[in-house]
Amino acid sequence: MEETSREAVATAVQRVAGMLQRSDQLDKVEQYRRREARKKASVEARLKAAIQSQLDGVRTGLTQLHSALLDVKDIQSSLADVSKDWRQSINTIENLKDVKDAVVQHSQLAAAVENLKNIFSVPEIVGETQQLIEQAELLQAHRKLMELECSRDDLMYEQYRMDSRNTSDMHLISIYFEDVQGLSDELAKQLWMVLQRSMVTVRRDPTMLVSVVRIIEREEKIDRRMVDRKKQTGFIPPGRPKKWKDKMFEVLEGTVSTRIEGTQAVTREADKMWLVRLLEITRKYVLDDLIVVKNLMVQCFPPHYNTFNRFFRLYHNAVSMRVKELASEDLEANEIVSLLTWVLNTYKSVEMMGHPELCSECDIHQLEPLLPREVVDDLLSKYVKTFTSNITGWLRKALETDKKDWQKDTEPEADQDGYYQTTLPAIVFQRTNYGNIFTSNYVCFVCRYREEAVSYKEEHLRDRQLPQCYVQYMIAIINNCQTFKESINSLKRKYSQSSEPTDSDAAIERTLNEVAKEGCQFLLDEVFLDLESHLNELLTRKWLTGSHAVDTICVTVEDYFNDFNKIKKPFNQEMTSEALRRVVVEYIKAVMQKRITFKNPDERKEGAERMMKEADQFKFLFRKLAAGEDTDWLCGAITAIAEVFKLTDPTLLFLEVSTLVSKYPDIREEHIQALLAVRGDASREMRQMIIGTLSENKVSHSGVTQSIFKDVAVPTIAMTTMTTMTSMATSKLLK
């Protein structure tokens, strides 16, 4: 306390010293004193209030402790009374044990009485159920089985609820109903037998399969009910849950695997083509089974089973497993080709999983590959290694395989951009390095490819109805050439240290371009074979009187080019331009062949207007087909000729012909002679004058890049006449 007092005095002295540092502050001493007195009084008042509050709290606490002490004494007294009463009731509880046993026995007897009828009839129902199972009356057998199981389960549940530790009574019930479990197992065997033969059953007796599914659905509901009751009570009958639905899917999966394995009866020792036959049998079985699933089996299962997709996946997985087993065997090189062709091409084609009847139900593009990429790579590597010394034979076989596809009556597959293709480029180039590919063998290969394309065309010309998809596969051949070039360049960039093209590179690319361009010509030949009769109608009397030849030509060309759109660039563009050029050339040829000679101005006007209209039709069509910048110029040749015919004043004929010559400087004198002959009103003197004048003023067109008339031949008779008249005109001018 003394130390505290000293600290207080020191603090006070310091404060006073701080307030009275100057003389003028002495006047405020009284003011300071009063202020400090007020502060002291305030502090003292707060201290008194705090002490009073503490005293009140202590007083209240003491009162509550006194009250609690009294309550504790009352509780001690009550507990003593309870303990005394409990000791006195022990004897009474022991005397009521007989009553408790009687209550338990009464509950058991009540449950027994309730199921008495079923209990007494158990042997009879068991016999009936067994007989129904043997007679394949599965629904009725299952109904009786459910009655038996219900009686057993109710009795067991009541016993469990009354005394869960009484195992002897539970065992007694189990013994009495022991045949029920055997019936359940026997019925299950019948169900699995039906499911194992489901592909046959659904064809012969689909109601049997429906019955099996209904039974399994019933059991699923009972399983769910029993599991829910177990969560609430802890009791579940023996054998539950049966999980027959899961077992059903296991059986179906095993059935699918068995059907796939059942096709594998052919061996290499018995047949050199064993793998091809094996894969074909697998293809047929899988396709037939999936069509049956789609058309018949789906109707036998509830919609939420998603039956078709489930079977689709089961067959895919089973085939994948079998193909992996085949891939792991010691396959020969030709067998590797067969397997990869089947896996990469046939499997997802319209011949199998991509069949039109299946496409509406599933998306084959969502399927996982049958073989992992590393397995495919290993097979290809093994194949290339095996044929390093005989790559020519390998290429020949690949081409032979591709040629077989050309004979199919189904269209070839398309790539992601919609262009037709075959598997030949993939088989040849996939996982093959530059050093193996770019040899003289491949020059021979592309030459062979060209020969086969020509042979394919010649075979088709012998019977234009065969092959049915000639146009589509010729398009694929053209596209393959572009794919070959792209693959060659890609492989060279990847594997070659030199970017400079070799002689082999140039020879391969040159031959591929020739194959593609010849293929385009073959397709155009196909078009113009169909147009031949209509082209022969042009510039004839029938044409003048209202023929629909040009309408038919345009429709036919457009129809063909719907398929030609599947040709890759740049060949599709070149082909469209060439098609326009050939149409115009054929049209001008029709003029030059003098199939018609106009008899009067009306005919000339009508013919000219028809030619202009048809030139516009060609222009509209080939603009639509994106023929290129030459469309107007080429179709303009027909219009320019029509202007010569349309002219009504013969004295201006020279000017009109001169205009035609200036636009198309490659036109020859025999062409002009033929035009004047078709016009029909040019006199001999006028024709001599026009020919002679044009001969004198002939301008060289050696530098002209565009030409059309050079491809138009004039019939021999017309040429002879032209030569005679030119000679006469020249003689006259010399005189």
XYZ file of C-alpha atoms in Angstrom:
735
model
C 0.000 0.000 0.000
C 2.796 2.362 0.815
C 4.426 1.778 -2.556
C 1.089 2.388 -4.288
C 0.639 5.618 -2.302
C 4.105 6.752 -3.307
C 3.409 6.063 -6.952
C 0.146 7.991 -6.708
C 1.876 11.002 -5.052
C 4.614 10.940 -7.691
C 2.061 10.846 -10.469
C 0.128 13.708 -8.903
C 3.263 15.818 -8.499
C 4.126 15.177 -12.160
C 0.650 16.220 -13.309
C 0.714 19.383 -11.138
C 4.161 20.218 -12.474
C 2.843 19.822 -15.980
C -0.085 22.169 -15.320
C 1.903 24.888 -13.500
C 4.940 25.375 -15.668
C 4.318 29.091 -16.312
C 3.486 31.922 -13.909
C 0.252 32.831 -15.633
C -1.074 29.347 -14.870
C -1.130 30.063 -11.095
C -4.354 31.988 -11.588
C -6.040 28.755 -12.577
C -4.983 26.796 -9.474
C -8.397 27.018 -7.905
C -10.023 25.934 -11.162
C -7.697 22.927 -11.371
C -8.399 22.021 -7.768
C -12.176 22.003 -8.284
C -11.880 19.902 -11.444
C -9.742 17.340 -9.687
C -12.158 17.269 -6.748
C -15.009 16.482 -9.109
C -13.059 13.666 -10.699
C -12.238 12.250 -7.267
C -15.872 12.345 -6.198
C -16.922 10.613 -9.429
C -14.379 7.834 -8.977
C -15.400 7.301 -5.364
C -19.085 7.050 -6.381
C -18.282 4.435 -9.024
C -16.270 2.419 -6.548
C -19.087 2.438 -4.031
C -21.604 1.311 -6.706
C -19.314 -1.534 -7.797
C -18.777 -2.754 -4.245
C -22.508 -2.625 -3.575
C -23.214 -4.655 -6.728
C -20.682 -7.292 -5.679
C -22.266 -7.561 -2.244
C -25.750 -8.025 -3.756
C -24.456 -10.810 -6.007
C -22.852 -12.641 -3.106
C -26.043 -12.408 -1.142
C -28.110 -13.854 -4.020
C -25.624 -16.707 -4.559
C -25.768 -17.711 -0.919
C -29.569 -17.828 -1.089
C -29.528 -20.097 -4.155
C -26.950 -22.439 -2.596
C -29.140 -22.803 0.469
C -32.163 -23.655 -1.742
C -30.118 -26.223 -3.717
C -29.002 -27.894 -0.520
C -32.626 -28.365 0.514
C -33.474 -29.888 -2.920
C -30.616 -32.355 -2.714
C -31.837 -33.526 0.668
C -35.359 -34.083 -0.817
C -33.896 -36.096 -3.759
C -31.854 -38.271 -1.402
C -35.004 -39.023 0.513
C -36.942 -39.901 -2.700
C -34.167 -42.171 -3.988
C -34.173 -44.024 -0.716
C -37.921 -44.602 -1.071
C -37.501 -45.808 -4.712
C -34.696 -48.177 -3.741
C -36.882 -49.627 -1.005
C -39.835 -50.116 -3.438
C -37.559 -51.727 -6.118
C -36.193 -54.267 -3.625
C -39.747 -55.154 -2.682
C -40.838 -55.634 -6.424
C -38.072 -58.082 -7.370
C -40.006 -61.002 -6.068
C -43.153 -59.834 -7.903
C -41.327 -59.712 -11.309
C -40.003 -63.228 -10.823
C -43.534 -64.412 -10.076
C -44.739 -62.971 -13.511
C -42.257 -65.052 -15.620
C -44.940 -67.642 -16.309
C -47.252 -64.932 -17.612
C -44.506 -63.636 -19.956
C -43.886 -67.110 -21.355
C -47.612 -67.531 -21.925
C -47.779 -64.255 -23.886
C -44.885 -65.331 -26.152
C -46.460 -68.707 -26.714
C -49.793 -67.061 -27.492
C -48.187 -64.804 -30.161
C -46.497 -67.772 -31.782
C -49.682 -69.771 -31.805
C -51.598 -66.804 -33.278
C -49.093 -66.579 -36.166
C -49.272 -70.341 -36.642
C -53.074 -70.281 -36.705
C -53.031 -67.481 -39.269
C -50.815 -69.548 -41.613
C -52.249 -72.892 -40.556
C -53.902 -73.595 -43.867
C -50.739 -72.886 -45.817
C -48.618 -74.813 -43.346
C -50.686 -77.963 -43.689
C -50.758 -77.663 -47.488
C -47.000 -77.108 -47.909
C -46.211 -80.683 -49.084
C -49.110 -80.552 -51.536
C -48.110 -77.136 -52.938
C -44.483 -78.256 -53.220
C -45.547 -81.232 -55.318
C -47.769 -79.088 -57.539
C -45.014 -76.529 -58.018
C -42.505 -79.214 -58.949
C -44.926 -80.606 -61.517
C -45.543 -77.147 -63.010
C -41.811 -76.548 -63.325
C -41.380 -79.853 -65.126
C -44.240 -78.921 -67.468
C -42.569 -75.536 -68.176
C -45.589 -73.693 -66.737
C -43.203 -71.166 -65.277
C -45.616 -68.364 -64.363
C -47.955 -70.659 -62.447
C -45.026 -72.424 -60.779
C -43.636 -69.090 -59.659
C -47.001 -68.010 -58.273
C -47.148 -71.083 -56.038
C -43.508 -70.647 -55.088
C -44.278 -67.102 -53.949
C -47.130 -68.446 -51.765
C -44.781 -70.925 -50.110
C -42.058 -68.348 -49.582
C -44.571 -65.845 -48.237
C -45.844 -68.355 -45.627
C -42.311 -69.292 -44.600
C -41.097 -65.695 -44.457
C -44.125 -64.502 -42.423
C -43.636 -67.271 -39.863
C -39.937 -66.551 -39.596
C -40.538 -62.828 -39.297
C -43.051 -63.301 -36.459
C -40.642 -65.611 -34.683
C -37.782 -63.137 -35.163
C -39.917 -60.227 -33.989
C -40.954 -62.052 -30.777
C -37.632 -63.658 -29.959
C -34.759 -63.037 -32.366
C -32.437 -65.211 -30.256
C -34.643 -68.287 -30.437
C -32.680 -70.081 -33.189
C -34.227 -73.464 -32.475
C -37.694 -72.393 -33.614
C -36.188 -70.672 -36.642
C -34.390 -73.870 -37.497
C -37.615 -75.850 -37.099
C -39.390 -73.581 -39.609
C -36.461 -73.841 -42.033
C -36.559 -77.651 -41.879
C -40.285 -77.723 -42.523
C -39.891 -75.442 -45.562
C -36.573 -76.875 -46.765
C -38.083 -78.001 -50.114
C -38.993 -74.394 -50.962
C -35.390 -73.372 -51.541
C -34.918 -76.389 -53.798
C -37.959 -75.336 -55.844
C -36.526 -71.825 -56.160
C -33.223 -73.200 -57.418
C -34.981 -75.523 -59.854
C -37.112 -72.709 -61.216
C -34.013 -70.535 -61.584
C -32.339 -73.261 -63.650
C -35.325 -73.302 -65.986
C -35.160 -69.524 -66.336
C -31.453 -69.583 -67.155
C -32.013 -72.347 -69.698
C -34.634 -70.241 -71.473
C -32.333 -67.197 -71.446
C -29.406 -69.243 -72.746
C -31.555 -70.241 -75.714
C -33.168 -66.803 -75.992
C -32.204 -66.316 -79.666
C -34.057 -69.521 -80.548
C -36.857 -69.061 -78.025
C -37.757 -65.562 -79.184
C -38.276 -66.876 -82.714
C -40.358 -69.911 -81.733
C -42.185 -68.891 -78.576
C -41.596 -65.285 -77.468
C -44.252 -65.673 -74.739
C -41.893 -68.022 -72.906
C -39.224 -65.306 -72.820
C -41.808 -62.758 -71.690
C -42.809 -65.081 -68.827
C -39.189 -65.386 -67.714
C -38.772 -61.602 -67.671
C -42.021 -61.183 -65.700
C -40.853 -63.690 -63.084
C -37.521 -61.909 -62.729
C -39.269 -58.543 -62.376
C -41.500 -59.985 -59.602
C -38.465 -61.280 -57.762
C -36.780 -57.904 -58.069
C -39.755 -56.228 -56.379
C -39.742 -58.813 -53.560
C -35.979 -58.328 -53.149
C -36.424 -54.572 -52.765
C -39.244 -55.055 -50.229
C -37.208 -57.517 -48.170
C -34.123 -55.263 -48.191
C -36.208 -52.289 -47.053
C -37.694 -54.373 -44.210
C -34.226 -55.467 -43.151
C -33.201 -51.835 -42.771
C -36.149 -51.310 -40.434
C -36.210 -54.589 -38.468
C -32.894 -56.325 -39.127
C -34.665 -59.472 -40.439
C -34.305 -60.851 -43.963
C -35.563 -64.276 -45.137
C -33.059 -66.946 -46.206
C -31.969 -66.694 -49.825
C -32.763 -62.989 -50.089
C -31.955 -60.964 -52.032
C -31.947 -63.419 -54.944
C -30.627 -60.823 -57.449
C -32.089 -62.732 -60.389
C -31.966 -59.646 -62.582
C -28.197 -59.409 -62.237
C -27.953 -63.124 -62.864
C -30.119 -62.719 -65.971
C -27.690 -60.202 -67.462
C -24.777 -62.481 -66.604
C -26.500 -65.362 -68.393
C -27.233 -63.187 -71.439
C -23.630 -62.035 -71.537
C -22.490 -65.636 -71.335
C -24.966 -66.574 -74.059
C -23.572 -63.912 -76.384
C -19.994 -65.009 -75.682
C -20.971 -68.622 -76.297
C -22.566 -67.756 -79.635
C -19.435 -65.892 -80.735
C -17.172 -68.729 -79.591
C -19.488 -71.259 -81.229
C -18.570 -69.851 -84.645
C -14.910 -70.742 -84.192
C -14.993 -74.310 -85.486
C -12.687 -73.677 -88.465
C -8.932 -74.237 -87.951
C -5.849 -73.379 -89.972
C -5.022 -77.053 -90.376
C -8.379 -77.780 -91.980
C -8.594 -74.707 -94.199
C -5.972 -72.158 -95.266
C -8.718 -69.534 -95.431
C -9.839 -70.385 -91.907
C -9.648 -66.820 -90.615
C -11.621 -65.380 -93.507
C -14.326 -67.998 -93.046
C -14.299 -67.533 -89.291
C -14.703 -63.753 -89.579
C -17.460 -64.124 -92.168
C -19.370 -66.554 -89.946
C -18.957 -64.155 -87.031
C -20.214 -61.274 -89.155
C -23.283 -63.212 -90.232
C -24.113 -64.472 -86.723
C -23.728 -61.045 -85.129
C -25.776 -59.271 -87.792
C -28.553 -61.886 -87.755
C -28.721 -61.904 -83.954
C -28.857 -58.109 -83.642
C -31.633 -57.905 -86.221
C -33.560 -60.505 -84.190
C -32.932 -58.456 -81.039
C -34.227 -55.304 -82.728
C -37.305 -56.858 -84.318
C -38.322 -59.463 -81.720
C -36.433 -59.482 -78.453
C -36.858 -55.786 -77.622
C -40.608 -56.373 -77.314
C -40.058 -59.047 -74.652
C -38.228 -56.774 -72.194
C -39.391 -53.625 -70.369
C -38.392 -50.358 -72.125
C -36.154 -49.247 -69.252
C -33.899 -52.248 -69.902
C -32.663 -50.465 -73.057
C -32.476 -53.952 -74.519
C -31.078 -53.278 -77.979
C -28.221 -51.080 -76.805
C -27.430 -53.590 -74.069
C -27.202 -56.472 -76.569
C -25.326 -54.232 -79.018
C -22.687 -53.631 -76.373
C -22.602 -57.291 -75.352
C -21.956 -58.395 -78.934
C -19.381 -55.637 -79.418
C -17.522 -56.675 -76.263
C -17.699 -60.375 -77.148
C -16.405 -59.742 -80.673
C -13.686 -57.453 -79.312
C -12.554 -60.135 -76.877
C -12.475 -62.769 -79.618
C -10.618 -60.492 -82.031
C -8.030 -59.735 -79.348
C -7.527 -63.481 -78.896
C -7.030 -63.864 -82.644
C -4.617 -60.928 -82.701
C -2.530 -62.573 -79.989
C -2.085 -65.733 -82.067
C 0.826 -66.320 -84.413
C -0.917 -65.025 -87.505
C 0.544 -65.175 -90.954
C 0.874 -61.993 -92.966
C -2.206 -62.573 -95.146
C -4.181 -63.408 -92.005
C -3.133 -60.088 -90.474
C -4.467 -58.340 -93.580
C -7.743 -60.231 -93.337
C -8.107 -59.467 -89.649
C -7.271 -55.756 -89.969
C -9.483 -55.345 -93.037
C -12.340 -56.935 -91.134
C -11.684 -54.907 -87.978
C -11.074 -51.543 -89.670
C -13.513 -51.838 -92.559
C -16.054 -54.641 -92.462
C -17.015 -54.375 -88.782
C -18.508 -50.869 -88.943
C -19.666 -51.118 -92.553
C -23.224 -51.646 -93.770
C -22.438 -55.338 -93.912
C -22.306 -55.576 -90.142
C -22.735 -53.048 -87.336
C -23.547 -50.239 -89.758
C -26.358 -52.211 -91.408
C -29.374 -50.013 -92.296
C -31.640 -51.980 -89.950
C -29.319 -51.252 -87.027
C -28.316 -47.647 -87.746
C -31.610 -46.233 -86.488
C -31.060 -47.783 -83.057
C -27.415 -46.987 -82.351
C -24.463 -44.828 -83.311
C -21.578 -46.978 -84.467
C -19.224 -44.015 -84.139
C -19.638 -44.235 -80.360
C -18.236 -47.767 -80.292
C -14.788 -48.297 -78.886
C -12.295 -49.773 -81.381
C -12.306 -53.566 -81.507
C -8.564 -53.562 -81.102
C -6.516 -51.034 -79.105
C -4.328 -48.783 -81.201
C -1.174 -50.403 -79.864
C -2.417 -53.853 -80.938
C -3.221 -52.563 -84.428
C 0.193 -50.942 -84.566
C 1.873 -54.152 -83.478
C 0.005 -56.159 -86.112
C 0.889 -53.673 -88.826
C 4.500 -53.585 -87.724
C 4.648 -57.367 -87.776
C 3.018 -57.409 -91.181
C 5.432 -54.872 -92.702
C 8.412 -56.640 -91.166
C 7.268 -59.979 -92.581
C 6.929 -58.561 -96.080
C 10.048 -56.395 -96.222
C 11.599 -58.823 -98.683
C 8.448 -59.279 -100.733
C 6.587 -55.990 -100.572
C 5.392 -56.290 -104.141
C 3.304 -59.322 -103.248
C 1.896 -57.513 -100.261
C 0.821 -54.555 -102.388
C -0.701 -56.866 -104.956
C -2.783 -58.578 -102.295
C -3.879 -55.236 -100.863
C -4.959 -54.159 -104.323
C -6.768 -57.459 -104.881
C -8.621 -56.946 -101.616
C -9.556 -53.450 -102.731
C -10.683 -54.731 -106.137
C -13.131 -57.078 -104.450
C -14.685 -54.045 -102.766
C -15.156 -52.460 -106.193
C -17.605 -55.230 -107.068
C -19.859 -54.647 -104.060
C -23.456 -53.565 -104.510
C -23.138 -51.109 -101.611
C -21.517 -47.698 -101.746
C -17.982 -47.291 -100.355
C -17.509 -45.606 -97.031
C -16.959 -41.860 -96.810
C -14.387 -40.020 -94.731
C -15.258 -37.326 -92.195
C -15.672 -34.776 -95.025
C -18.061 -36.997 -96.990
C -15.598 -38.057 -99.735
C -15.830 -41.666 -100.925
C -12.804 -43.831 -100.147
C -11.699 -47.432 -99.780
C -9.376 -48.955 -97.211
C -6.477 -49.357 -99.640
C -4.549 -46.198 -98.612
C -5.006 -47.031 -94.934
C -3.766 -50.603 -95.410
C -0.792 -49.497 -97.527
C 0.377 -46.506 -95.535
C -0.737 -47.018 -91.960
C 2.275 -47.320 -89.650
C 4.694 -47.748 -92.581
C 7.956 -45.830 -92.608
C 9.377 -43.854 -95.514
C 12.321 -46.130 -96.090
C 10.080 -49.122 -96.842
C 7.468 -47.311 -98.867
C 9.424 -45.183 -101.278
C 11.089 -47.763 -103.447
C 10.732 -48.760 -107.064
C 8.172 -51.334 -105.924
C 5.698 -48.544 -105.324
C 6.198 -47.122 -108.774
C 5.113 -50.522 -110.069
C 2.250 -50.554 -107.586
C 0.711 -47.265 -108.771
C 1.170 -48.366 -112.380
C -0.667 -51.557 -111.496
C -3.326 -49.475 -109.785
C -3.757 -47.514 -113.004
C -4.091 -50.710 -115.040
C -6.719 -52.072 -112.667
C -8.700 -48.820 -112.879
C -8.675 -49.047 -116.687
C -9.648 -52.723 -116.523
C -12.443 -51.831 -114.105
C -13.794 -49.316 -116.614
C -13.555 -51.744 -119.540
C -15.310 -54.459 -117.543
C -18.088 -52.004 -116.772
C -18.469 -51.025 -120.422
C -19.127 -54.663 -121.332
C -22.195 -54.571 -119.074
C -23.051 -51.108 -117.799
C -25.383 -52.565 -115.178
C -22.408 -54.054 -113.351
C -20.938 -53.327 -110.937
C -23.909 -51.559 -109.429
C -21.750 -48.960 -107.654
C -19.255 -48.409 -110.492
C -19.516 -44.605 -110.309
C -19.082 -44.491 -106.531
C -16.054 -46.791 -106.517
C -14.448 -44.942 -109.436
C -14.826 -41.800 -107.326
C -13.167 -43.648 -104.450
C -10.301 -44.648 -106.783
C -9.803 -40.983 -107.722
C -9.892 -39.910 -104.077
C -7.459 -42.679 -103.168
C -4.934 -41.083 -105.535
C -5.148 -37.825 -103.614
C -4.906 -39.709 -100.314
C -1.856 -41.583 -101.622
C -0.140 -38.302 -102.491
C -0.979 -36.736 -99.134
C 0.208 -39.845 -97.292
C 3.433 -39.971 -99.279
C 4.201 -36.320 -98.493
C 3.305 -36.810 -94.832
C 5.506 -39.896 -94.512
C 8.351 -38.174 -96.278
C 8.180 -35.195 -93.918
C 8.080 -37.570 -90.971
C 10.749 -40.065 -91.911
C 12.935 -38.625 -94.655
C 15.921 -36.457 -93.830
C 15.845 -34.891 -97.299
C 12.994 -32.723 -98.539
C 14.121 -32.935 -102.161
C 11.881 -35.151 -104.346
C 13.499 -38.250 -105.811
C 12.878 -39.738 -109.244
C 10.660 -42.352 -107.603
C 8.677 -39.605 -105.863
C 8.100 -37.786 -109.129
C 7.148 -40.985 -110.975
C 4.665 -41.988 -108.270
C 3.021 -38.553 -108.135
C 2.883 -38.276 -111.931
C 1.247 -41.689 -112.244
C -1.237 -40.974 -109.451
C -2.270 -37.737 -111.166
C -2.746 -39.648 -114.402
C -4.840 -42.315 -112.659
C -7.044 -39.648 -111.082
C -7.475 -37.674 -114.299
C -8.206 -40.824 -116.280
C -10.745 -41.772 -113.611
C -12.427 -38.403 -114.069
C -12.494 -39.001 -117.817
C -13.980 -42.450 -117.257
C -16.754 -40.924 -115.195
C -17.396 -38.252 -117.809
C -17.475 -41.000 -120.442
C -20.150 -42.673 -118.322
C -22.149 -39.443 -118.255
C -21.868 -38.874 -121.983
C -22.827 -42.444 -122.779
C -26.143 -41.700 -121.072
C -26.347 -38.363 -122.903
C -25.502 -39.747 -126.343
C -29.054 -40.140 -127.611
C -30.022 -36.696 -126.322
C -26.933 -35.046 -127.811
C -27.823 -36.631 -131.159
C -31.149 -34.796 -131.044
C -29.494 -31.376 -130.936
C -29.811 -29.180 -134.043
C -32.237 -31.579 -135.719
C -35.777 -31.086 -136.967
C -37.044 -32.774 -133.812
C -35.007 -30.338 -131.722
C -36.385 -27.381 -133.630
C -39.978 -28.510 -133.143
C -39.678 -28.740 -129.357
C -37.334 -31.474 -128.142
C -36.514 -31.645 -124.417
C -33.013 -32.935 -125.066
C -31.186 -30.107 -123.261
C -33.535 -30.320 -120.267
C -32.730 -34.013 -120.002
C -29.004 -33.350 -120.463
C -29.005 -30.797 -117.624
C -30.972 -33.046 -115.277
C -28.704 -36.021 -116.031
C -25.513 -34.023 -115.551
C -26.756 -32.560 -112.259
C -27.782 -36.009 -111.043
C -24.341 -37.424 -111.800
C -22.633 -34.471 -110.151
C -24.495 -35.143 -106.936
C -22.198 -38.165 -106.732
C -19.230 -36.296 -108.218
C -19.384 -33.902 -105.267
C -17.786 -36.770 -103.339
C -14.580 -36.257 -105.379
C -11.753 -34.483 -103.578
C -10.156 -31.266 -104.724
C -8.604 -30.376 -107.085
C -10.023 -33.147 -109.250
C -13.667 -32.251 -108.651
C -13.066 -28.698 -109.911
C -11.179 -29.914 -112.963
C -13.867 -32.478 -113.679
C -16.659 -29.895 -113.538
C -14.794 -27.623 -115.921
C -14.107 -30.532 -118.272
C -17.771 -31.574 -118.174
C -18.842 -28.080 -119.257
C -16.236 -28.050 -122.023
C -17.384 -31.422 -123.352
C -21.034 -30.377 -123.305
C -20.241 -27.210 -125.270
C -17.984 -29.115 -127.693
C -20.720 -31.702 -128.313
C -23.233 -28.923 -128.867
C -20.986 -27.166 -131.393
C -20.283 -30.511 -133.073
C -24.023 -30.908 -133.553
C -23.990 -27.576 -135.386
C -21.002 -28.526 -137.528
C -22.530 -31.838 -138.566
C -25.274 -29.938 -140.440
C -28.063 -32.023 -138.995
C -30.426 -29.229 -139.955
C -30.486 -26.481 -142.583
C -32.774 -23.556 -141.760
C -35.283 -22.980 -144.543
C -36.426 -19.454 -143.783
C -35.859 -16.502 -141.409
C -38.472 -17.757 -138.968
C -36.675 -21.054 -138.539
C -33.340 -19.272 -138.122
C -34.822 -16.981 -135.503
C -36.515 -19.829 -133.658
C -33.370 -21.982 -133.765
C -31.141 -19.111 -132.626
C -33.418 -18.239 -129.725
C -33.524 -21.871 -128.655
C -29.696 -22.022 -128.806
C -29.423 -18.876 -126.655
C -31.901 -20.252 -124.149
C -30.031 -23.550 -123.966
C -26.712 -21.729 -123.582
C -28.232 -19.951 -120.574
C -29.404 -23.310 -119.203
C -25.863 -24.663 -119.442
C -24.490 -21.485 -117.893
C -26.928 -21.647 -114.971
C -26.272 -25.344 -114.391
C -22.490 -25.139 -114.417
C -22.382 -21.989 -112.347
C -24.390 -23.974 -109.809
C -21.840 -26.772 -110.114
C -18.992 -24.237 -109.734
C -17.366 -24.961 -113.095
C -14.986 -21.982 -112.794
C -14.301 -18.729 -114.582
C -14.631 -20.201 -118.123
C -18.376 -20.775 -117.833
C -19.427 -17.555 -119.568
C -16.744 -17.850 -122.241
C -17.555 -21.454 -123.149
C -21.329 -21.046 -123.123
C -20.802 -17.778 -124.993
C -19.575 -19.801 -127.998
C -23.077 -21.232 -128.419
C -24.582 -17.756 -128.049
C -22.131 -16.292 -130.597
C -23.051 -18.987 -133.127
C -26.724 -18.306 -132.451
C -26.131 -14.625 -133.252
C -24.832 -15.669 -136.680
C -28.027 -17.634 -137.268
C -30.282 -14.938 -135.843
C -29.059 -12.174 -138.132
C -31.871 -11.157 -140.500
C -29.855 -9.019 -142.935
C -27.484 -11.255 -144.967
C -25.419 -8.223 -146.012
C -24.254 -7.883 -142.391
C -23.319 -11.542 -142.174
C -19.620 -10.851 -142.667
C -19.569 -8.499 -139.671
C -21.291 -11.057 -137.441
C -18.900 -13.815 -138.527
C -15.966 -11.460 -137.950
C -17.239 -10.817 -134.431
C -17.407 -14.578 -133.827
C -13.833 -15.006 -135.126
C -12.556 -12.184 -132.936
C -14.067 -13.770 -129.817
C -12.929 -17.268 -130.688
C -9.791 -16.924 -132.836
C -9.183 -20.693 -132.894
C -12.194 -21.140 -135.201
C -11.234 -22.541 -138.580
C -12.522 -21.904 -142.077
C -14.291 -25.254 -142.214
C -16.237 -24.253 -139.113
C -17.390 -21.018 -140.782
C -18.310 -22.926 -143.929
C -20.410 -25.342 -141.881
C -22.140 -22.461 -140.038
C -23.047 -20.738 -143.293
C -24.344 -24.036 -144.674
C -26.605 -24.524 -141.635
C -27.850 -20.929 -141.911
C -29.147 -21.883 -145.379
C -29.449 -18.445 -147.032
C -25.820 -17.524 -147.757
C -25.222 -17.457 -151.503
C -22.136 -18.949 -153.041
C -20.677 -15.505 -153.764
C -21.301 -14.376 -150.192
C -19.685 -17.480 -148.734
C -16.705 -17.059 -151.088
C -16.357 -13.427 -150.068
C -16.544 -14.167 -146.337
C -14.096 -17.055 -146.511
C -11.724 -15.157 -148.780
C -11.745 -11.991 -146.707
C -11.206 -13.865 -143.486
C -8.339 -15.769 -145.124
C -6.647 -12.508 -146.158
C -7.092 -10.959 -142.731
C -6.393 -14.079 -140.752
C -4.731 -13.288 -137.442
C -2.413 -15.754 -135.743
C -3.816 -17.077 -132.483
C -0.771 -18.991 -131.361
C -0.645 -16.942 -128.181
C -4.292 -17.554 -127.303
C -4.606 -19.626 -124.131
C -8.314 -20.416 -124.412
C -9.662 -22.551 -127.237
C -12.820 -24.474 -127.982
C -13.143 -24.949 -131.744
C -9.867 -26.858 -132.026
C -11.673 -29.797 -130.382
C -14.575 -29.607 -132.845
C -14.121 -31.692 -135.972
C -16.064 -30.972 -139.156
C -17.392 -33.986 -141.108
C -15.376 -34.988 -144.149
C -18.047 -33.977 -146.688
C -18.223 -30.504 -145.244
C -14.445 -30.245 -145.301
C -14.273 -31.272 -148.961
C -16.856 -28.667 -149.911
C -15.009 -26.060 -147.849
C -11.715 -26.857 -149.606
C -13.280 -26.537 -153.061
C -14.966 -23.239 -152.270
C -11.833 -21.813 -150.658
C -9.858 -22.646 -153.791
C -12.484 -20.946 -155.967
C -12.496 -17.878 -153.754
C -8.736 -17.613 -153.851
C -8.654 -17.958 -157.678
C -11.242 -15.217 -158.013
C -9.289 -12.884 -155.761
C -6.085 -13.549 -157.772
C -7.830 -12.550 -160.987
